XYZ file of C-alpha atoms in Angstrom:
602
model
C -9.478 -53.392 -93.351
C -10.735 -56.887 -93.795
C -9.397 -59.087 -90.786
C -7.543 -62.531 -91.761
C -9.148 -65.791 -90.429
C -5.884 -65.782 -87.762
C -6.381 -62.412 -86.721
C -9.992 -63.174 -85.578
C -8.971 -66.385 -83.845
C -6.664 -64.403 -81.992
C -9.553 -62.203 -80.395
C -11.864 -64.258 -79.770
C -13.986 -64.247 -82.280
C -15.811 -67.166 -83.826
C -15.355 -67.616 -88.027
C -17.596 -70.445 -88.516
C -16.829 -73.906 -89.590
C -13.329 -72.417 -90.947
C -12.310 -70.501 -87.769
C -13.179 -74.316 -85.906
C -11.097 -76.069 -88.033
C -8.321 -74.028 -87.652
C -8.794 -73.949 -84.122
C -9.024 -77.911 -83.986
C -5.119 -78.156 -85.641
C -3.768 -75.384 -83.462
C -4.729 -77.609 -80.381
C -3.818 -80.605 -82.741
C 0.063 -78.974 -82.831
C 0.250 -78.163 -79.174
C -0.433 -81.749 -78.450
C 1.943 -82.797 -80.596
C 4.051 -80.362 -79.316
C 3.757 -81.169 -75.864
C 3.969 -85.415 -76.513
C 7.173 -84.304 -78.254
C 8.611 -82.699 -75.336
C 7.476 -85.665 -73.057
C 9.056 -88.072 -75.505
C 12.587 -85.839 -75.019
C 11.925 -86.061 -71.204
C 11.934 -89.989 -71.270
C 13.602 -92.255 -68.863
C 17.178 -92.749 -69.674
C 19.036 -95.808 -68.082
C 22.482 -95.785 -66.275
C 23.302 -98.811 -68.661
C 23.212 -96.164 -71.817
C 26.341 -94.467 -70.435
C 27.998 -97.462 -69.292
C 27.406 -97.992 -65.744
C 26.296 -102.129 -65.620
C 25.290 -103.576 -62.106
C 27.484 -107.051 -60.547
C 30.370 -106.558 -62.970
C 32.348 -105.344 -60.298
C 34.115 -102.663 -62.252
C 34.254 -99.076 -61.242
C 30.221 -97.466 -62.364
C 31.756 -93.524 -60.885
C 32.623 -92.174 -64.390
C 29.795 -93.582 -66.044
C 27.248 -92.616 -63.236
C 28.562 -88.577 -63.741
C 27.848 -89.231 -66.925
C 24.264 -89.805 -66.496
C 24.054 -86.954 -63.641
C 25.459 -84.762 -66.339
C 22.901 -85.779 -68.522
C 20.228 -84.986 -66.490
C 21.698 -81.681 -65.361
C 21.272 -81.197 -69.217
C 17.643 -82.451 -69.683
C 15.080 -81.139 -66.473
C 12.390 -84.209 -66.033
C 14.685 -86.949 -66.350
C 13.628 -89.845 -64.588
C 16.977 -92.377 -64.472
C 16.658 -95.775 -64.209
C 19.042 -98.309 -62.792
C 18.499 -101.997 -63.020
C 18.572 -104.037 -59.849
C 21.852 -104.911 -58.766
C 25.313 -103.920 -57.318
C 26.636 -100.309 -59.068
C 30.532 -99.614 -57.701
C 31.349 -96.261 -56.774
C 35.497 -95.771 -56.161
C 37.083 -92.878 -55.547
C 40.731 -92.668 -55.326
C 40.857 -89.725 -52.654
C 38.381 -91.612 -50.638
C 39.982 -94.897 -50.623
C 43.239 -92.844 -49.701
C 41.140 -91.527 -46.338
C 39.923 -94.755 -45.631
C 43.032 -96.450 -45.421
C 45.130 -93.765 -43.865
C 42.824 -94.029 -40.870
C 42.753 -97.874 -40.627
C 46.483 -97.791 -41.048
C 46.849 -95.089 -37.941
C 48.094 -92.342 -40.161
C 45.220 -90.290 -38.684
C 46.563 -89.914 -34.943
C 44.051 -89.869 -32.045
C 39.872 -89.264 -32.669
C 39.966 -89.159 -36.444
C 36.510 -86.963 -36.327
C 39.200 -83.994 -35.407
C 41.098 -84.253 -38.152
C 38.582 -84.793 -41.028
C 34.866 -83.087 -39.697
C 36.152 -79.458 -39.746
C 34.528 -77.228 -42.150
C 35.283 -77.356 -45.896
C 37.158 -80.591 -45.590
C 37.785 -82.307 -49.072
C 35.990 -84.944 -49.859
C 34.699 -87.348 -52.633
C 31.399 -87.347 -53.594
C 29.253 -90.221 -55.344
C 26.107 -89.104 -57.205
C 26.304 -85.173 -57.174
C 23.013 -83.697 -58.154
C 23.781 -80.201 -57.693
C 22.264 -77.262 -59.711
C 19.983 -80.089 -60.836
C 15.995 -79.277 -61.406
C 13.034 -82.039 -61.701
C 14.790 -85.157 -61.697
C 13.752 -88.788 -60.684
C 16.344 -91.450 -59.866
C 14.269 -94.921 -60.241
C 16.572 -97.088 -58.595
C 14.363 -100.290 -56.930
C 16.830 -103.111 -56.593
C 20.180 -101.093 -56.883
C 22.747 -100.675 -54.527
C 25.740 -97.516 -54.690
C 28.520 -99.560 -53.193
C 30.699 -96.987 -52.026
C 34.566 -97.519 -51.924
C 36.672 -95.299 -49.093
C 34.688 -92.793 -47.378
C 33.002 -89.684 -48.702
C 29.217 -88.830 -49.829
C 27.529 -90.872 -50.766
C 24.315 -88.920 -52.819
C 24.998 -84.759 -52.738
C 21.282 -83.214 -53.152
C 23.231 -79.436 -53.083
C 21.150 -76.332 -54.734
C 18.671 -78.684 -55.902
C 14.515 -78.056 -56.385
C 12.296 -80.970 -57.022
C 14.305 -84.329 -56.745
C 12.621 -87.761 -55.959
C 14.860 -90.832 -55.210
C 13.195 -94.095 -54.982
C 14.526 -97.169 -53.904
C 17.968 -96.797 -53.681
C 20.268 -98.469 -50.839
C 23.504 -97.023 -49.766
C 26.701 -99.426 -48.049
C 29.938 -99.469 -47.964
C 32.611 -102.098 -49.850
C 34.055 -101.787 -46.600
C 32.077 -100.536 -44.051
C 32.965 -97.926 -41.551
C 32.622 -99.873 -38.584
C 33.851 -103.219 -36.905
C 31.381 -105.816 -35.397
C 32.277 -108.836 -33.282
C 31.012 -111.970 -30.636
C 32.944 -111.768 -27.407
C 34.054 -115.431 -27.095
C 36.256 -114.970 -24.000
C 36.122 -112.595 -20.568
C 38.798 -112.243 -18.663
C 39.432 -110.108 -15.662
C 40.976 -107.342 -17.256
C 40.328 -108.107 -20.560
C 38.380 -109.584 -23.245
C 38.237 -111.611 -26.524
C 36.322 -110.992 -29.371
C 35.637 -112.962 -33.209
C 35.447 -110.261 -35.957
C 33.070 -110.763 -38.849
C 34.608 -111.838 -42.014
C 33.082 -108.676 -43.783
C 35.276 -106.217 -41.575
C 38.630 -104.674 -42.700
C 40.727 -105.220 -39.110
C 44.077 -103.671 -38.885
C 46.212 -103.457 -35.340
C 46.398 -99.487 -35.833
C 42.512 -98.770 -36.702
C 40.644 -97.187 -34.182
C 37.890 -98.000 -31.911
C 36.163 -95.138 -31.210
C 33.733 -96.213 -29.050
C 32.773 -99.793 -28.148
C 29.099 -100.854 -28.008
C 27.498 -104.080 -26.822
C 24.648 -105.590 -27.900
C 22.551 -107.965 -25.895
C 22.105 -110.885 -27.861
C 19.946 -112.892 -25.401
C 17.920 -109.699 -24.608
C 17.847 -108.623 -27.892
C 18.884 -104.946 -26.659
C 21.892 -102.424 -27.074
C 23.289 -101.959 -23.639
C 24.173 -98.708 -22.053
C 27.681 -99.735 -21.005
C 30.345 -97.838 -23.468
C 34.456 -98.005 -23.710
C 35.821 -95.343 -25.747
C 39.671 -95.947 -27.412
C 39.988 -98.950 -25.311
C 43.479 -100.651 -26.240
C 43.524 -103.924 -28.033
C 45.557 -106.374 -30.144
C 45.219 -109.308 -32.087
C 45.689 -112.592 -30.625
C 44.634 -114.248 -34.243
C 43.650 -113.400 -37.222
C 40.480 -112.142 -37.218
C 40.408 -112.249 -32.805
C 41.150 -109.188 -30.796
C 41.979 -108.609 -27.337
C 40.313 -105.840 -26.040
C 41.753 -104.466 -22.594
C 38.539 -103.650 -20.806
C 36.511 -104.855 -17.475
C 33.596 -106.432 -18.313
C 30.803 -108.732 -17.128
C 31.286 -112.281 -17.177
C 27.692 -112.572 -18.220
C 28.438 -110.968 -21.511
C 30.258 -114.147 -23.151
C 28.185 -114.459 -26.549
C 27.270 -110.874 -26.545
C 27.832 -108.955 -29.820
C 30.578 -105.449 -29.616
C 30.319 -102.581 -32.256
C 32.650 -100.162 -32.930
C 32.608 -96.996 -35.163
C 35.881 -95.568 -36.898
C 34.989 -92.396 -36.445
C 32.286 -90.347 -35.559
C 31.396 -87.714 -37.462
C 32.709 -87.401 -40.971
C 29.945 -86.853 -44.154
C 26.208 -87.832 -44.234
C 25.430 -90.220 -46.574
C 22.752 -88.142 -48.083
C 23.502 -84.361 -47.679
C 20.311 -81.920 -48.143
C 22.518 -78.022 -48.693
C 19.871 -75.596 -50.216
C 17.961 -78.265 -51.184
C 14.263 -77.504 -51.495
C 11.179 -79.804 -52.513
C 13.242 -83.371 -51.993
C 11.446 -86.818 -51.834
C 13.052 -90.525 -50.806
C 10.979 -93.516 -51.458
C 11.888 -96.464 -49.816
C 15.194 -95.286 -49.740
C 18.218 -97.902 -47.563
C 21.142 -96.820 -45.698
C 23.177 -99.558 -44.120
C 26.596 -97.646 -43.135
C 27.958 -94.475 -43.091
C 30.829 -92.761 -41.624
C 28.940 -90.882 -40.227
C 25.160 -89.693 -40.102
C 22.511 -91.200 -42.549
C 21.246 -87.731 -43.861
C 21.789 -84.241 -43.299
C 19.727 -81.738 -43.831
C 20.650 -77.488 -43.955
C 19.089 -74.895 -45.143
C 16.647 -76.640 -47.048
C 13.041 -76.872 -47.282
C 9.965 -79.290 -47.762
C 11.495 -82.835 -47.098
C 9.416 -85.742 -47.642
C 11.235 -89.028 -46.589
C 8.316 -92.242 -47.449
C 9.255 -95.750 -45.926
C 12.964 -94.635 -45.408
C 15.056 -97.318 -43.585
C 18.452 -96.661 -41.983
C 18.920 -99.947 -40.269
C 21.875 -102.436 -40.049
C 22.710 -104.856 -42.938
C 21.524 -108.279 -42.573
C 22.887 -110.392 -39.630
C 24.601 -107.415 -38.259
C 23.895 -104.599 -35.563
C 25.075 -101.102 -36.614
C 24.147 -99.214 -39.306
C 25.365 -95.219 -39.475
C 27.755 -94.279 -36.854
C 26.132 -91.106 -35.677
C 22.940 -89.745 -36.376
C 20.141 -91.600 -38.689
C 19.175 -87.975 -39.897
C 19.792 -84.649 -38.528
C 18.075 -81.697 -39.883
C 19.274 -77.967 -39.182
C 17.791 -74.629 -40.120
C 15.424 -75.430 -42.684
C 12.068 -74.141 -43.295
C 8.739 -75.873 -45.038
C 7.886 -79.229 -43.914
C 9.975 -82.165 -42.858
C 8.041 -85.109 -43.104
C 8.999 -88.946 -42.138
C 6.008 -91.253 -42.831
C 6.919 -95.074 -42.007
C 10.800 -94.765 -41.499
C 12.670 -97.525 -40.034
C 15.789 -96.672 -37.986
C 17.919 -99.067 -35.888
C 21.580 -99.602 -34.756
C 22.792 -96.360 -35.860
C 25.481 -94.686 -33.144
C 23.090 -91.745 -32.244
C 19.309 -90.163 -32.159
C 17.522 -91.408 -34.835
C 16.045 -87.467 -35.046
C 16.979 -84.291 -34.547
C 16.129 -81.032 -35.637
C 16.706 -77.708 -34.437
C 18.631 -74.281 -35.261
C 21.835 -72.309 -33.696
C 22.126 -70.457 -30.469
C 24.824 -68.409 -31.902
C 27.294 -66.256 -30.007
C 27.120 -62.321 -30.998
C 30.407 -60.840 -31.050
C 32.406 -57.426 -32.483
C 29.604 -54.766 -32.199
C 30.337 -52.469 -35.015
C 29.700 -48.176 -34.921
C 26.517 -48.722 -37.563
C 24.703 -51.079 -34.708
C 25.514 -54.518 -36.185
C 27.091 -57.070 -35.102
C 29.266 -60.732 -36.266
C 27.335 -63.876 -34.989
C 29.212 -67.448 -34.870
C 28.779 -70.542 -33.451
C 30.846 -71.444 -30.496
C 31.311 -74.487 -28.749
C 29.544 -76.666 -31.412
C 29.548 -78.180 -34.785
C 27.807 -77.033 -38.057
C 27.130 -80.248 -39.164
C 27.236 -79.974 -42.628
C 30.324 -78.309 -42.371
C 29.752 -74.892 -43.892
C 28.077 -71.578 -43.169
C 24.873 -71.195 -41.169
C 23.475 -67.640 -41.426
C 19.941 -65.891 -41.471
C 18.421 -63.798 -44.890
C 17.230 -60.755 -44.544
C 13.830 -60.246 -42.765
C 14.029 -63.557 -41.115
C 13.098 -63.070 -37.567
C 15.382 -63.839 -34.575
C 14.869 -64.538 -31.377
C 17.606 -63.021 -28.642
C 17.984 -65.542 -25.226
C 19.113 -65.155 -22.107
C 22.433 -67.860 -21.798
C 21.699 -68.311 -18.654
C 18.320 -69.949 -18.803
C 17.548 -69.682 -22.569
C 14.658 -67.294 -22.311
C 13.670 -65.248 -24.361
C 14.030 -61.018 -24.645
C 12.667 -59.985 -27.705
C 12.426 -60.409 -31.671
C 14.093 -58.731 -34.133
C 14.401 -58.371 -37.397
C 17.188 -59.110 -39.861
C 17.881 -55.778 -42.354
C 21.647 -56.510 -43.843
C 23.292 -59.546 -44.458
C 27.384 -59.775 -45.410
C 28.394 -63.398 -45.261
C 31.963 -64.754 -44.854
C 31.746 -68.493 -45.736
C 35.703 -68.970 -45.185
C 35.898 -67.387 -41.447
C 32.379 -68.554 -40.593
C 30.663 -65.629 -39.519
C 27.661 -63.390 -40.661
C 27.455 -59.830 -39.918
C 24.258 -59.053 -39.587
C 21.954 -55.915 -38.974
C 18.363 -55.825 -37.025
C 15.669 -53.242 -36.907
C 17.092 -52.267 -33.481
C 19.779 -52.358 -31.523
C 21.432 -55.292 -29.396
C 21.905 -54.845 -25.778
C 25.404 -53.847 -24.341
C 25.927 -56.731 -22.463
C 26.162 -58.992 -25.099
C 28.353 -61.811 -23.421
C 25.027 -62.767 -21.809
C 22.776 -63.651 -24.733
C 22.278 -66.406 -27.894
C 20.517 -65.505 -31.007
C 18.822 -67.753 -33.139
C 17.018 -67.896 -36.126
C 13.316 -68.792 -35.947
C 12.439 -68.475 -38.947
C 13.889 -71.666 -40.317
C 11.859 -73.647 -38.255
C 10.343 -76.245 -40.087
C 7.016 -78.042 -39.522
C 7.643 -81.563 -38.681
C 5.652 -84.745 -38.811
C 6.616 -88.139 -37.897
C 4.062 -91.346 -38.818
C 4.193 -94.784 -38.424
C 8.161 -95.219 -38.015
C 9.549 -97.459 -36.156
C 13.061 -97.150 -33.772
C 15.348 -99.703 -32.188
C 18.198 -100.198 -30.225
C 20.281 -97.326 -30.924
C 22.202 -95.047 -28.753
C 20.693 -91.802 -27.032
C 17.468 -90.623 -28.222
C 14.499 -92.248 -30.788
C 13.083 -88.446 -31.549
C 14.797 -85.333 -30.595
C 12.351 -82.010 -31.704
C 13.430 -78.427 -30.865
C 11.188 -76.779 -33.328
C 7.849 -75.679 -33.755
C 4.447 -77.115 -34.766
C 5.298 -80.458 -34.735
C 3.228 -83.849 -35.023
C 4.566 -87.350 -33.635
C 1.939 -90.031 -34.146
C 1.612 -93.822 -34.373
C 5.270 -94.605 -33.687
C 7.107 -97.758 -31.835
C 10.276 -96.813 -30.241
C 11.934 -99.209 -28.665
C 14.873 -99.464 -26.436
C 16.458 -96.611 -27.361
C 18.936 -95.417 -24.771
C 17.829 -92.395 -24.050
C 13.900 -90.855 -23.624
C 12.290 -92.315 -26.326
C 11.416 -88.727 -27.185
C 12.855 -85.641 -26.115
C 10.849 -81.954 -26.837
C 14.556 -79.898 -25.275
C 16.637 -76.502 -26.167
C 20.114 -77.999 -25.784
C 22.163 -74.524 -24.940
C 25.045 -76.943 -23.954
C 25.313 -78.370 -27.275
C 24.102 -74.623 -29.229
C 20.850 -76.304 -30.114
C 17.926 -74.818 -30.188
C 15.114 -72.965 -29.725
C 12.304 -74.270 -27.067
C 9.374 -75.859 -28.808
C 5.864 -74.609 -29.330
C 2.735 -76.319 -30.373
C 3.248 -80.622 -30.293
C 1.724 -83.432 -30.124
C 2.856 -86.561 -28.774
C -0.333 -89.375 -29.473
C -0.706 -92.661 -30.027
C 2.922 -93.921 -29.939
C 4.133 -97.133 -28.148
C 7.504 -96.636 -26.201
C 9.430 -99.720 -24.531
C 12.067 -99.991 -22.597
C 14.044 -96.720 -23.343
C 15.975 -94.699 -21.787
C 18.693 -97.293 -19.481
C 21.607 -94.952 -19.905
C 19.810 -92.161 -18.524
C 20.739 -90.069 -15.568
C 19.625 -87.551 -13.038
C 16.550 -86.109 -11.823
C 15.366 -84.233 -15.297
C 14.708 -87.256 -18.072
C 12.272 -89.721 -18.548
C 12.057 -93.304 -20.145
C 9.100 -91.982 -22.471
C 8.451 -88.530 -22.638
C 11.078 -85.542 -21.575
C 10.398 -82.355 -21.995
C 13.624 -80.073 -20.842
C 15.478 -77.140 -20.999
C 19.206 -77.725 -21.064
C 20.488 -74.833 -19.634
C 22.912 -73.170 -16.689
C 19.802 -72.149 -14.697
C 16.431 -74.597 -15.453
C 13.892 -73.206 -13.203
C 12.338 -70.774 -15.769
C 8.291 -71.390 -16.314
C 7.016 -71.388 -19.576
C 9.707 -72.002 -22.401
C 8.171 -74.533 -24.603
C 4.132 -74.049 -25.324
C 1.615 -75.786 -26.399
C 2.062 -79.512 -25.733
C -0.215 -82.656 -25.973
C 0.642 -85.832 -25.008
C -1.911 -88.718 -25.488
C -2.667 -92.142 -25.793
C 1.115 -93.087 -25.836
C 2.236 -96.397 -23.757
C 4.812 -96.110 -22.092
C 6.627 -99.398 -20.716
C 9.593 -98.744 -18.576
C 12.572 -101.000 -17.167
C 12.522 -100.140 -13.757
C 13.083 -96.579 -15.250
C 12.850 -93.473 -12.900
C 10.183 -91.342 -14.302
C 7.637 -92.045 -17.632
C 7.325 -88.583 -18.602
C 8.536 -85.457 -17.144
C 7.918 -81.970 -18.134
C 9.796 -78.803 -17.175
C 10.313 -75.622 -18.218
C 6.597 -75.666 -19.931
C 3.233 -74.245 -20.006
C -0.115 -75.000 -21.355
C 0.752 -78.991 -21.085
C -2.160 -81.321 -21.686
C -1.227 -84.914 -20.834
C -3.835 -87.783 -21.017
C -5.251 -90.802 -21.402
C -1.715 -92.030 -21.243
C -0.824 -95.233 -20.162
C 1.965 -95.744 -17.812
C 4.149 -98.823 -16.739
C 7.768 -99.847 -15.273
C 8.331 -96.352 -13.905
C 9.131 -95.718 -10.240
C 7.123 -92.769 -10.821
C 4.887 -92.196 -13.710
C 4.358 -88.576 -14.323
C 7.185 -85.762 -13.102
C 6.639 -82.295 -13.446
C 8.234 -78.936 -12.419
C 9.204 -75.118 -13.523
C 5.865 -75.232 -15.254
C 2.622 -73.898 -15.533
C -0.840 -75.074 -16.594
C -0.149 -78.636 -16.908
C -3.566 -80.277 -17.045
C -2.895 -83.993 -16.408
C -6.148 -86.768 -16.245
C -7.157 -89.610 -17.419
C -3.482 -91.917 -17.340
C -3.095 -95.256 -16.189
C -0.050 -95.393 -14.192
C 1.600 -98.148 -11.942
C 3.335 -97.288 -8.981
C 3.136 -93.529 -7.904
C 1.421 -91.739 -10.554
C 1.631 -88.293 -10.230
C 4.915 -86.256 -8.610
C 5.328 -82.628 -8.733
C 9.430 -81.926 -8.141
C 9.682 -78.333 -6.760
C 7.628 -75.591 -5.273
C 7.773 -73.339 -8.354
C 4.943 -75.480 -10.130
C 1.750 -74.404 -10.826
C 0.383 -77.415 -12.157
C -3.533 -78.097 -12.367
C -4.315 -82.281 -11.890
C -7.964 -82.879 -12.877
C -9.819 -86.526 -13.309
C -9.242 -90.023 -11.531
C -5.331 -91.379 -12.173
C -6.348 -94.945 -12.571
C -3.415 -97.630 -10.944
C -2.275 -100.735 -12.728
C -3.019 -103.749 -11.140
């Protein structure tokens, strides 16, 4: 049978000058084809479903709009135009007031950061594939308090230059003006809702001569107004600290502004958080984060930004990268990331076994639980080393009770009351470059994960260590970290709130546990080329609970004693510059190798 022109095409097989030709429109229509699915893929704007920055009018319905378009067309980029885009939420505004008018009795965190609490969300993205928001120049001005930008069960999502804040913001800030004995005075900023039932959580003051957050904190202090916008504020303070500036938070925890929930391949460009009530982003469960220029940092003129946490990350896998970040004023570390110690309870006849999280906080408020074949590691509670592996087999989740029951590829010891479990699979790689911290409370960088890189950072008076390498079992956080590197990062003046024998100013590197003296726990550390500037601080770095520790080249100031070391093993330490005492091992236990000249400040 003769073969058609087509049917030789489709083999291979060349036809001559015809067989070319028909070739040349086939690749002529799949062009076409493919500019025609571009063209359907083109940017859409806010303003074509109604949503029109500085008019002041409500942009929610009009923004889900254009989510739900995009949830309809994958490869959406959406543009806003600069300006301010309202976001109001009934519900939200109903939770916001309710706590400033005292309906909300005692810590409101209690009552409204407990798993599965309702909440209002702004622009919900979930189920959404391949999507751009272009948003340079627009601010989501969120009214009552919910969250903000949802990225939940979500693959491939950039946002670029949008800025979060709230209408009115979660937080109070003031100028002390008067200082009495037992009390104080302070001037509220104009931009503040103040009401005589709202809560203080927790009183911060800012240096404003120093230019520093002080270490000094009043939590639910009692206070009323004296005049309109002046409260009196029944604490013992300084007389020095007329002029300084006091921040308060109205709760603690409550919802992130940006929550990352099975999110996977998520990018933020240039992306601005002022306030939150709560922490700046969240991330859980997700994987391959990429956060370019990010800023959490206080609006203009003011001192606070999110009220916890810039960003926490928990239980993800992939990559987490932050490549110059800016953080500042926010209530709590500007980093952390770790997994769950979790608690193993009800032992069933088929060998497995319910594991929960006691004593703790999920902190995106739902679920955490492994997938089958992830490895996990099983800890001692005592000192938080670790037994064996083991491997997950069966998985049965219930998301309401908050508890997995799980199956490994052996069984668990008897004595279970004395062991964690955590998941180390979802332990992401983590780099931090070129970001800067300053003044907030507690820590700049808090890792407990694995195969991490911290380079070319300034942190700068950050309460806490500057950066911390811990397993937290207190606080269920986990595990101990393997293979980081600490170089070429500038830390000043941290760490003024710190206390007891095991921290440093700089660099700590701990095991928070019942019993600490256990060698070896976190592996694989370098620490180089970072100054280190104390304020009359105790110690510049310490290390515990480590082995195969490299730290040099180092330079070393401000610190009673530069370099602190014990429960460890192969420490190799040369090469710093240190004033004062440079070198101090802390207990007998250490089997610590010092090679090379420690040079002394003059």
């Amino acid at each position: 049978m003769k073969k058609t022109l087509f049917s030789e095409i489709r083999f291979g097989r060349s036809t001559g000058k015809a067989g070319f030709l028909l070739f040349t429109i086939l690749v002529f229509l799949a062009l076409l084809l493919s500019c025609q699915q571009e063209k359907e893929m083109k940017s859409v704007s806010v303003a074509d479903f109604g949503a029109v920055p500085n008019d002041s009018r409500n942009d929610a319905e009009a923004l889900q709009k254009a989510i739900d378009y995009c949830r309809k067309h994958p490869g959406t980029a959406l543009h806003f135009e600069s300006g301010i885009y309202n976001f109001r939420d009934e519900k939200a505004v109903d939770l916001q007031e309710g706590i400033l008018n005292g309906e909300v009795k005692g810590n409101p965190q209690d009552s409204i950061f407990r798993p599965y609490y309702p909440y209002a969300k702004g622009l919900d993205f979930a189920g959404l594939n391949n999507i751009t928001l272009e948003a340079q120049g627009a601010i989501l001005l969120f009214e009552g308090w919910g969250e903000p930008v949802s990225l939940n069960n979500c693959t491939n999502i950039t946002v670029k230059g949008l800025t979060i804040d709230y209408k009115t913001k979660p937080h109070v800030e003031g100028t002390i003006v008067s200082i009495k004995p037992d009390w104080y005075e302070a001037v509220f900023d104009s931009i503040y809702h103040l009401t005589d039932k709202m809560p203080l959580c927790r009183v911060h003051y800012f240096d404003t001569r120093a230019h520093r957050l002080l270490s000094e904190e009043d939590y639910f202090p009692r206070f009323e107004f004296v005049a309109p916008r002046i409260l009196r504020i029944f604490r013992t303070i300084d007389p020095g600290m007329l002029g300084y500036r006091i921040m308060s938070p109205q709760t603690f925890h409550f919802r992130p502004a940006i929550l990352m929930l099975e999110a996977k391949n998520i990018r933020l460009d240039g992306v601005t958080i002022h306030s939150q009530p709560g922490m700046g982003i969240v991330g859980h469960r997700s994987e391959n984060i990429l956060m370019n220029g990010l800023r959490i940092v206080p609006l203009s003129g003011q001192r606070m930004s999110t009220n916890t946490d810039a960003t926490h990350f928990t239980s993800c896998k992939g990559y987490i990268r932050y490549l110059n970040c800016q953080f500042e004023g926010h209530g709590d570390d500007a980093v952390n990331i770790h997994n769950y110690y979790l608690t193993i309870r009800e032992p069933s006849a088929n060998g497995s076994y319910n594991l929960v999280l006691e004593g703790a906080d999920w902190h995106a408020q739902v679920l955490d639980f492994p997938d089958v074949a992830d490895t996990m590691e099983l800890v001692r509670r005592q000192t938080l080393k670790v037994v064996k592996k083991l491997v997950v087999k069966t998985v049965e989740n219930n998301m309401a009770q908050l508890y997995s029951h799980v199956s490994f590829d052996e069984l668990l010891p008897s004595d279970l009351e004395n062991y964690y479990i955590i998941n180390v699979t979802r332990l992401p790689r983590v780099e931090i470059i070129g970001c800067s911290v300053m003044s907030n409370r507690s820590r700049g960088f808090l890792i407990k994960t694995r195969n991490v890189l911290i380079e070319n950072n300034l942190i700068r008076e950050s309460t806490g260590s500057g950066i911390h390498v811990g397993a937290e079992g207190d606080w269920h956080e986990g595990p101990a970290s393997e293979n980081v590197t600490i170089r070429n990062n500038r830390i000043l003046r941290c760490g003024i709130s710190l206390e007891g024998i095991d921290w440093a100013c700089g660099i700590t590197v701990n095991v928070g546990a019942e019993k600490t003296d256990v060698v070896g726990l976190h592996k694989h550390l370098l620490i180089e080329g970072n100054i280190i500037e104390g304020d009359d601080a105790e110690t510049g770095i310490f290390i515990s609970g480590a082995e195969n520790v490299l730290v040099r080249n180092n330079e070393i100031s401000g610190c009673k004693k530069a370099i602190r070391a014990g429960y460890s093993e192969d420490v190799r330490i040369f090469a710093n510059r240190c004033s004062l005492e440079p070198v101090k091992t802390i207990t007998k236990q250490v089997d610590m190798t010092c090679t090379g000249a420690l040079g002394i400040l003059r």
